[in-house]
JSON list of C-alpha atoms in Angstrom, two decimals:
[
{"chain": "A", "resi": 1, "resn": "MET", "atom": "CA", "xyz": [-47.02, 40.87, -6.64]},
{"chain": "A", "resi": 2, "resn": "MET", "atom": "CA", "xyz": [-49.28, 37.98, -5.79]},
{"chain": "A", "resi": 3, "resn": "PHE", "atom": "CA", "xyz": [-47.93, 34.48, -5.00]},
{"chain": "A", "resi": 4, "resn": "LYS", "atom": "CA", "xyz": [-49.96, 31.38, -5.39]},
{"chain": "A", "resi": 5, "resn": "PRO", "atom": "CA", "xyz": [-50.29, 29.45, -2.10]},
{"chain": "A", "resi": 6, "resn": "PHE", "atom": "CA", "xyz": [-48.93, 26.27, -3.70]},
{"chain": "A", "resi": 7, "resn": "ALA", "atom": "CA", "xyz": [-45.77, 28.01, -4.97]},
{"chain": "A", "resi": 8, "resn": "VAL", "atom": "CA", "xyz": [-45.10, 29.55, -1.54]},
{"chain": "A", "resi": 9, "resn": "ALA", "atom": "CA", "xyz": [-45.62, 26.21, 0.23]},
{"chain": "A", "resi": 10, "resn": "ALA", "atom": "CA", "xyz": [-43.36, 24.39, -2.24]},
{"chain": "A", "resi": 11, "resn": "THR", "atom": "CA", "xyz": [-40.61, 26.98, -1.81]},
{"chain": "A", "resi": 12, "resn": "LEU", "atom": "CA", "xyz": [-40.78, 26.75, 1.99]},
{"chain": "A", "resi": 13, "resn": "LEU", "atom": "CA", "xyz": [-40.76, 22.96, 1.89]},
{"chain": "A", "resi": 14, "resn": "ALA", "atom": "CA", "xyz": [-37.75, 22.87, -0.45]},
{"chain": "A", "resi": 15, "resn": "SER", "atom": "CA", "xyz": [-35.84, 25.33, 1.75]},
{"chain": "A", "resi": 16, "resn": "ALA", "atom": "CA", "xyz": [-36.61, 23.32, 4.89]},
{"chain": "A", "resi": 17, "resn": "SER", "atom": "CA", "xyz": [-35.41, 20.10, 3.27]},
{"chain": "A", "resi": 18, "resn": "LEU", "atom": "CA", "xyz": [-32.05, 21.73, 2.48]},
{"chain": "A", "resi": 19, "resn": "ILE", "atom": "CA", "xyz": [-31.62, 22.74, 6.10]},
{"chain": "A", "resi": 20, "resn": "PHE", "atom": "CA", "xyz": [-32.47, 19.30, 7.46]},
{"chain": "A", "resi": 21, "resn": "ALA", "atom": "CA", "xyz": [-30.36, 17.49, 4.85]},
{"chain": "A", "resi": 22, "resn": "ALA", "atom": "CA", "xyz": [-27.20, 19.41, 5.76]},
{"chain": "A", "resi": 23, "resn": "PRO", "atom": "CA", "xyz": [-24.72, 17.48, 7.91]},
{"chain": "A", "resi": 24, "resn": "ALA", "atom": "CA", "xyz": [-24.79, 18.47, 11.54]},
{"chain": "A", "resi": 25, "resn": "ALA", "atom": "CA", "xyz": [-21.60, 19.35, 13.34]},
{"chain": "A", "resi": 26, "resn": "VAL", "atom": "CA", "xyz": [-21.28, 17.77, 16.74]},
{"chain": "A", "resi": 27, "resn": "LYS", "atom": "CA", "xyz": [-19.31, 19.82, 19.21]},
{"chain": "A", "resi": 28, "resn": "THR", "atom": "CA", "xyz": [-17.40, 17.64, 21.63]},
{"chain": "A", "resi": 29, "resn": "GLY", "atom": "CA", "xyz": [-14.90, 20.18, 22.86]},
{"chain": "A", "resi": 30, "resn": "LYS", "atom": "CA", "xyz": [-12.09, 18.06, 21.41]},
{"chain": "A", "resi": 31, "resn": "PRO", "atom": "CA", "xyz": [-10.46, 18.60, 18.03]},
{"chain": "A", "resi": 32, "resn": "ASN", "atom": "CA", "xyz": [-10.90, 15.86, 15.45]},
{"chain": "A", "resi": 33, "resn": "VAL", "atom": "CA", "xyz": [-7.65, 14.00, 14.96]},
{"chain": "A", "resi": 34, "resn": "ASN", "atom": "CA", "xyz": [-7.10, 11.72, 12.00]},
{"chain": "A", "resi": 35, "resn": "ILE", "atom": "CA", "xyz": [-4.65, 8.98, 12.78]},
{"chain": "A", "resi": 36, "resn": "VAL", "atom": "CA", "xyz": [-2.68, 7.69, 9.84]},
{"chain": "A", "resi": 37, "resn": "TYR", "atom": "CA", "xyz": [-0.64, 4.59, 10.51]},
{"chain": "A", "resi": 38, "resn": "ASN", "atom": "CA", "xyz": [1.94, 3.86, 7.86]},
{"chain": "A", "resi": 39, "resn": "PRO", "atom": "CA", "xyz": [4.02, 0.83, 8.96]},
{"chain": "A", "resi": 40, "resn": "THR", "atom": "CA", "xyz": [7.48, 0.34, 7.50]},
{"chain": "A", "resi": 41, "resn": "ILE", "atom": "CA", "xyz": [7.74, -2.83, 5.41]},
{"chain": "A", "resi": 42, "resn": "THR", "atom": "CA", "xyz": [10.80, -4.78, 6.56]},
{"chain": "A", "resi": 43, "resn": "SER", "atom": "CA", "xyz": [10.61, -7.61, 4.02]},
{"chain": "A", "resi": 44, "resn": "PRO", "atom": "CA", "xyz": [10.96, -7.79, 1.07]},
{"chain": "A", "resi": 45, "resn": "LEU", "atom": "CA", "xyz": [13.88, -5.38, 0.86]},
{"chain": "A", "resi": 46, "resn": "SER", "atom": "CA", "xyz": [15.68, -3.92, -2.11]},
{"chain": "A", "resi": 47, "resn": "GLY", "atom": "CA", "xyz": [17.60, -6.70, -3.87]},
{"chain": "A", "resi": 48, "resn": "THR", "atom": "CA", "xyz": [15.26, -9.45, -2.67]},
{"chain": "A", "resi": 49, "resn": "VAL", "atom": "CA", "xyz": [14.53, -12.11, -5.29]},
{"chain": "A", "resi": 50, "resn": "TRP", "atom": "CA", "xyz": [11.36, -14.21, -5.19]},
{"chain": "A", "resi": 51, "resn": "ASN", "atom": "CA", "xyz": [10.33, -17.06, -7.49]},
{"chain": "A", "resi": 52, "resn": "GLY", "atom": "CA", "xyz": [6.79, -17.50, -8.73]},
{"chain": "A", "resi": 53, "resn": "GLY", "atom": "CA", "xyz": [4.86, -20.17, -6.87]},
{"chain": "A", "resi": 54, "resn": "GLU", "atom": "CA", "xyz": [7.02, -20.20, -3.74]},
{"chain": "A", "resi": 55, "resn": "LYS", "atom": "CA", "xyz": [5.87, -19.27, -0.24]},
{"chain": "A", "resi": 56, "resn": "GLN", "atom": "CA", "xyz": [7.21, -16.00, 1.17]},
{"chain": "A", "resi": 57, "resn": "GLN", "atom": "CA", "xyz": [6.56, -13.87, 4.19]},
{"chain": "A", "resi": 58, "resn": "VAL", "atom": "CA", "xyz": [5.99, -10.11, 4.03]},
{"chain": "A", "resi": 59, "resn": "THR", "atom": "CA", "xyz": [6.86, -8.36, 7.30]},
{"chain": "A", "resi": 60, "resn": "TRP", "atom": "CA", "xyz": [6.43, -4.86, 8.70]},
{"chain": "A", "resi": 61, "resn": "SER", "atom": "CA", "xyz": [7.21, -2.96, 11.88]},
{"chain": "A", "resi": 62, "resn": "VAL", "atom": "CA", "xyz": [4.48, -2.51, 14.48]},
{"chain": "A", "resi": 63, "resn": "ALA", "atom": "CA", "xyz": [6.70, -0.80, 17.04]},
{"chain": "A", "resi": 64, "resn": "ASP", "atom": "CA", "xyz": [4.84, 2.49, 16.70]},
{"chain": "A", "resi": 65, "resn": "ILE", "atom": "CA", "xyz": [1.28, 1.25, 16.07]},
{"chain": "A", "resi": 66, "resn": "PRO", "atom": "CA", "xyz": [-1.24, 3.59, 17.76]},
{"chain": "A", "resi": 67, "resn": "ASP", "atom": "CA", "xyz": [-3.82, 2.07, 20.10]},
{"chain": "A", "resi": 68, "resn": "GLU", "atom": "CA", "xyz": [-6.58, 3.13, 17.69]},
{"chain": "A", "resi": 69, "resn": "GLU", "atom": "CA", "xyz": [-5.13, 0.88, 14.98]},
{"chain": "A", "resi": 70, "resn": "LYS", "atom": "CA", "xyz": [-4.46, -2.26, 17.03]},
{"chain": "A", "resi": 71, "resn": "ASN", "atom": "CA", "xyz": [-7.66, -3.95, 15.81]},
{"chain": "A", "resi": 72, "resn": "SER", "atom": "CA", "xyz": [-7.29, -2.90, 12.17]},
{"chain": "A", "resi": 73, "resn": "THR", "atom": "CA", "xyz": [-7.00, -5.43, 9.39]},
{"chain": "A", "resi": 74, "resn": "GLY", "atom": "CA", "xyz": [-4.91, -5.13, 6.27]},
{"chain": "A", "resi": 75, "resn": "THR", "atom": "CA", "xyz": [-4.72, -5.90, 2.59]},
{"chain": "A", "resi": 76, "resn": "LEU", "atom": "CA", "xyz": [-1.50, -6.68, 0.76]},
{"chain": "A", "resi": 77, "resn": "LEU", "atom": "CA", "xyz": [-1.18, -5.89, -2.94]},
{"chain": "A", "resi": 78, "resn": "ILE", "atom": "CA", "xyz": [1.56, -6.43, -5.48]},
{"chain": "A", "resi": 79, "resn": "GLY", "atom": "CA", "xyz": [2.51, -3.86, -8.07]},
{"chain": "A", "resi": 80, "resn": "TYR", "atom": "CA", "xyz": [5.44, -2.59, -10.06]},
{"chain": "A", "resi": 81, "resn": "LEU", "atom": "CA", "xyz": [6.89, 0.85, -10.56]},
{"chain": "A", "resi": 82, "resn": "GLU", "atom": "CA", "xyz": [6.60, 2.14, -14.11]},
{"chain": "A", "resi": 83, "resn": "ASN", "atom": "CA", "xyz": [5.81, 5.58, -15.56]},
{"chain": "A", "resi": 84, "resn": "ASP", "atom": "CA", "xyz": [5.63, 7.15, -12.07]},
{"chain": "A", "resi": 85, "resn": "SER", "atom": "CA", "xyz": [2.86, 4.74, -11.06]},
{"chain": "A", "resi": 86, "resn": "GLU", "atom": "CA", "xyz": [2.68, 1.80, -8.64]},
{"chain": "A", "resi": 87, "resn": "ASN", "atom": "CA", "xyz": [0.55, -0.28, -11.07]},
{"chain": "A", "resi": 88, "resn": "LEU", "atom": "CA", "xyz": [-1.15, -2.16, -8.22]},
{"chain": "A", "resi": 89, "resn": "ASN", "atom": "CA", "xyz": [-3.04, -5.38, -8.88]},
{"chain": "A", "resi": 90, "resn": "ILE", "atom": "CA", "xyz": [-6.12, -4.54, -6.82]},
{"chain": "A", "resi": 91, "resn": "ALA", "atom": "CA", "xyz": [-8.18, -7.29, -8.48]},
{"chain": "A", "resi": 92, "resn": "GLN", "atom": "CA", "xyz": [-5.99, -10.04, -6.99]},
{"chain": "A", "resi": 93, "resn": "PRO", "atom": "CA", "xyz": [-4.69, -9.10, -3.51]},
{"chain": "A", "resi": 94, "resn": "LEU", "atom": "CA", "xyz": [-1.85, -11.22, -2.14]},
{"chain": "A", "resi": 95, "resn": "ALA", "atom": "CA", "xyz": [-3.59, -11.34, 1.25]},
{"chain": "A", "resi": 96, "resn": "THR", "atom": "CA", "xyz": [-6.59, -9.76, 2.98]},
{"chain": "A", "resi": 97, "resn": "GLY", "atom": "CA", "xyz": [-8.17, -9.63, 6.42]},
{"chain": "A", "resi": 98, "resn": "PHE", "atom": "CA", "xyz": [-5.02, -10.14, 8.50]},
{"chain": "A", "resi": 99, "resn": "LYS", "atom": "CA", "xyz": [-4.43, -8.07, 11.64]},
{"chain": "A", "resi": 100, "resn": "LEU", "atom": "CA", "xyz": [-1.89, -5.28, 11.27]},
{"chain": "A", "resi": 101, "resn": "THR", "atom": "CA", "xyz": [-0.53, -6.19, 14.70]},
{"chain": "A", "resi": 102, "resn": "ASP", "atom": "CA", "xyz": [0.55, -9.60, 13.31]},
{"chain": "A", "resi": 103, "resn": "ALA", "atom": "CA", "xyz": [3.55, -7.80, 11.71]},
{"chain": "A", "resi": 104, "resn": "ALA", "atom": "CA", "xyz": [3.71, -10.51, 9.02]},
{"chain": "A", "resi": 105, "resn": "VAL", "atom": "CA", "xyz": [1.63, -12.40, 6.49]},
{"chain": "A", "resi": 106, "resn": "SER", "atom": "CA", "xyz": [2.54, -15.46, 4.43]},
{"chain": "A", "resi": 107, "resn": "ILE", "atom": "CA", "xyz": [1.78, -15.38, 0.72]},
{"chain": "A", "resi": 108, "resn": "THR", "atom": "CA", "xyz": [2.28, -17.48, -2.38]},
{"chain": "A", "resi": 109, "resn": "VAL", "atom": "CA", "xyz": [4.31, -15.51, -4.91]},
{"chain": "A", "resi": 110, "resn": "PRO", "atom": "CA", "xyz": [2.15, -15.10, -8.00]},
{"chain": "A", "resi": 111, "resn": "THR", "atom": "CA", "xyz": [3.32, -16.28, -11.39]},
{"chain": "A", "resi": 112, "resn": "VAL", "atom": "CA", "xyz": [3.84, -12.97, -13.10]},
{"chain": "A", "resi": 113, "resn": "ALA", "atom": "CA", "xyz": [6.13, -11.53, -15.76]},
{"chain": "A", "resi": 114, "resn": "GLU", "atom": "CA", "xyz": [9.74, -11.37, -14.63]},
{"chain": "A", "resi": 115, "resn": "ARG", "atom": "CA", "xyz": [10.66, -7.85, -13.51]},
{"chain": "A", "resi": 116, "resn": "THR", "atom": "CA", "xyz": [13.08, -6.12, -11.16]},
{"chain": "A", "resi": 117, "resn": "ASP", "atom": "CA", "xyz": [10.74, -3.33, -10.06]},
{"chain": "A", "resi": 118, "resn": "TYR", "atom": "CA", "xyz": [8.04, -5.16, -8.09]},
{"chain": "A", "resi": 119, "resn": "ILE", "atom": "CA", "xyz": [6.71, -3.73, -4.83]},
{"chain": "A", "resi": 120, "resn": "VAL", "atom": "CA", "xyz": [4.22, -4.88, -2.24]},
{"chain": "A", "resi": 121, "resn": "VAL", "atom": "CA", "xyz": [1.89, -2.34, -0.69]},
{"chain": "A", "resi": 122, "resn": "LEU", "atom": "CA", "xyz": [0.37, -2.79, 2.74]},
{"chain": "A", "resi": 123, "resn": "PHE", "atom": "CA", "xyz": [-3.03, -1.18, 3.20]},
{"chain": "A", "resi": 124, "resn": "GLY", "atom": "CA", "xyz": [-4.69, -0.90, 6.55]},
{"chain": "A", "resi": 125, "resn": "ASP", "atom": "CA", "xyz": [-5.25, 2.65, 7.56]},
{"chain": "A", "resi": 126, "resn": "SER", "atom": "CA", "xyz": [-2.90, 3.92, 4.87]},
{"chain": "A", "resi": 127, "resn": "GLY", "atom": "CA", "xyz": [-0.69, 2.44, 2.19]},
{"chain": "A", "resi": 128, "resn": "ASN", "atom": "CA", "xyz": [3.00, 1.77, 2.53]},
{"chain": "A", "resi": 129, "resn": "ALA", "atom": "CA", "xyz": [5.16, 0.40, -0.27]},
{"chain": "A", "resi": 130, "resn": "SER", "atom": "CA", "xyz": [8.19, -1.84, 0.01]},
{"chain": "A", "resi": 131, "resn": "PRO", "atom": "CA", "xyz": [11.45, -1.15, -1.78]},
{"chain": "A", "resi": 132, "resn": "GLN", "atom": "CA", "xyz": [11.64, -2.61, -5.30]},
{"chain": "A", "resi": 133, "resn": "PHE", "atom": "CA", "xyz": [12.46, -6.31, -5.63]},
{"chain": "A", "resi": 134, "resn": "THR", "atom": "CA", "xyz": [12.60, -9.01, -8.31]},
{"chain": "A", "resi": 135, "resn": "ILE", "atom": "CA", "xyz": [10.34, -11.93, -9.18]},
{"chain": "A", "resi": 136, "resn": "HIS", "atom": "CA", "xyz": [11.68, -14.70, -11.44]},
{"chain": "A", "resi": 137, "resn": "ASN", "atom": "CA", "xyz": [9.37, -17.05, -13.30]},
{"chain": "A", "resi": 138, "resn": "GLY", "atom": "CA", "xyz": [11.17, -17.95, -16.49]},
{"chain": "A", "resi": 139, "resn": "THR", "atom": "CA", "xyz": [8.97, -15.50, -18.41]},
{"chain": "A", "resi": 140, "resn": "THR", "atom": "CA", "xyz": [9.86, -11.96, -19.38]},
{"chain": "A", "resi": 141, "resn": "SER", "atom": "CA", "xyz": [7.75, -8.82, -19.34]},
{"chain": "A", "resi": 142, "resn": "ALA", "atom": "CA", "xyz": [6.39, -7.59, -22.64]}
]
């Protein structure tokens, strides 16, 4: 069987590019450890009632924050529990860019449909949801 020089060269070049494109493993002698920090939200709690437009403070525990997360920033979202989903409003975060070590962030309660199953979710390294709470606005959910 006779191969054309161009076909052989193209095959070798393609094979070499696959080898060089593969990710390289770096051996450090230490196992890779993924740190997941999931702070407990301490406010709002179950039974809390907020009113649309008012100022509130969301708080969380930082007692067990790992050193690797002490410079992390967070994002706070609002959602509601329905149909086994958190229904998070990712388009309009309640707060962003705050330090997780602050253990609190002040927000303005959004004017949303009145419900009793709202949650706030704190994202930094991981997400942690509050217990369900209520927001009153004088409007009702559809």
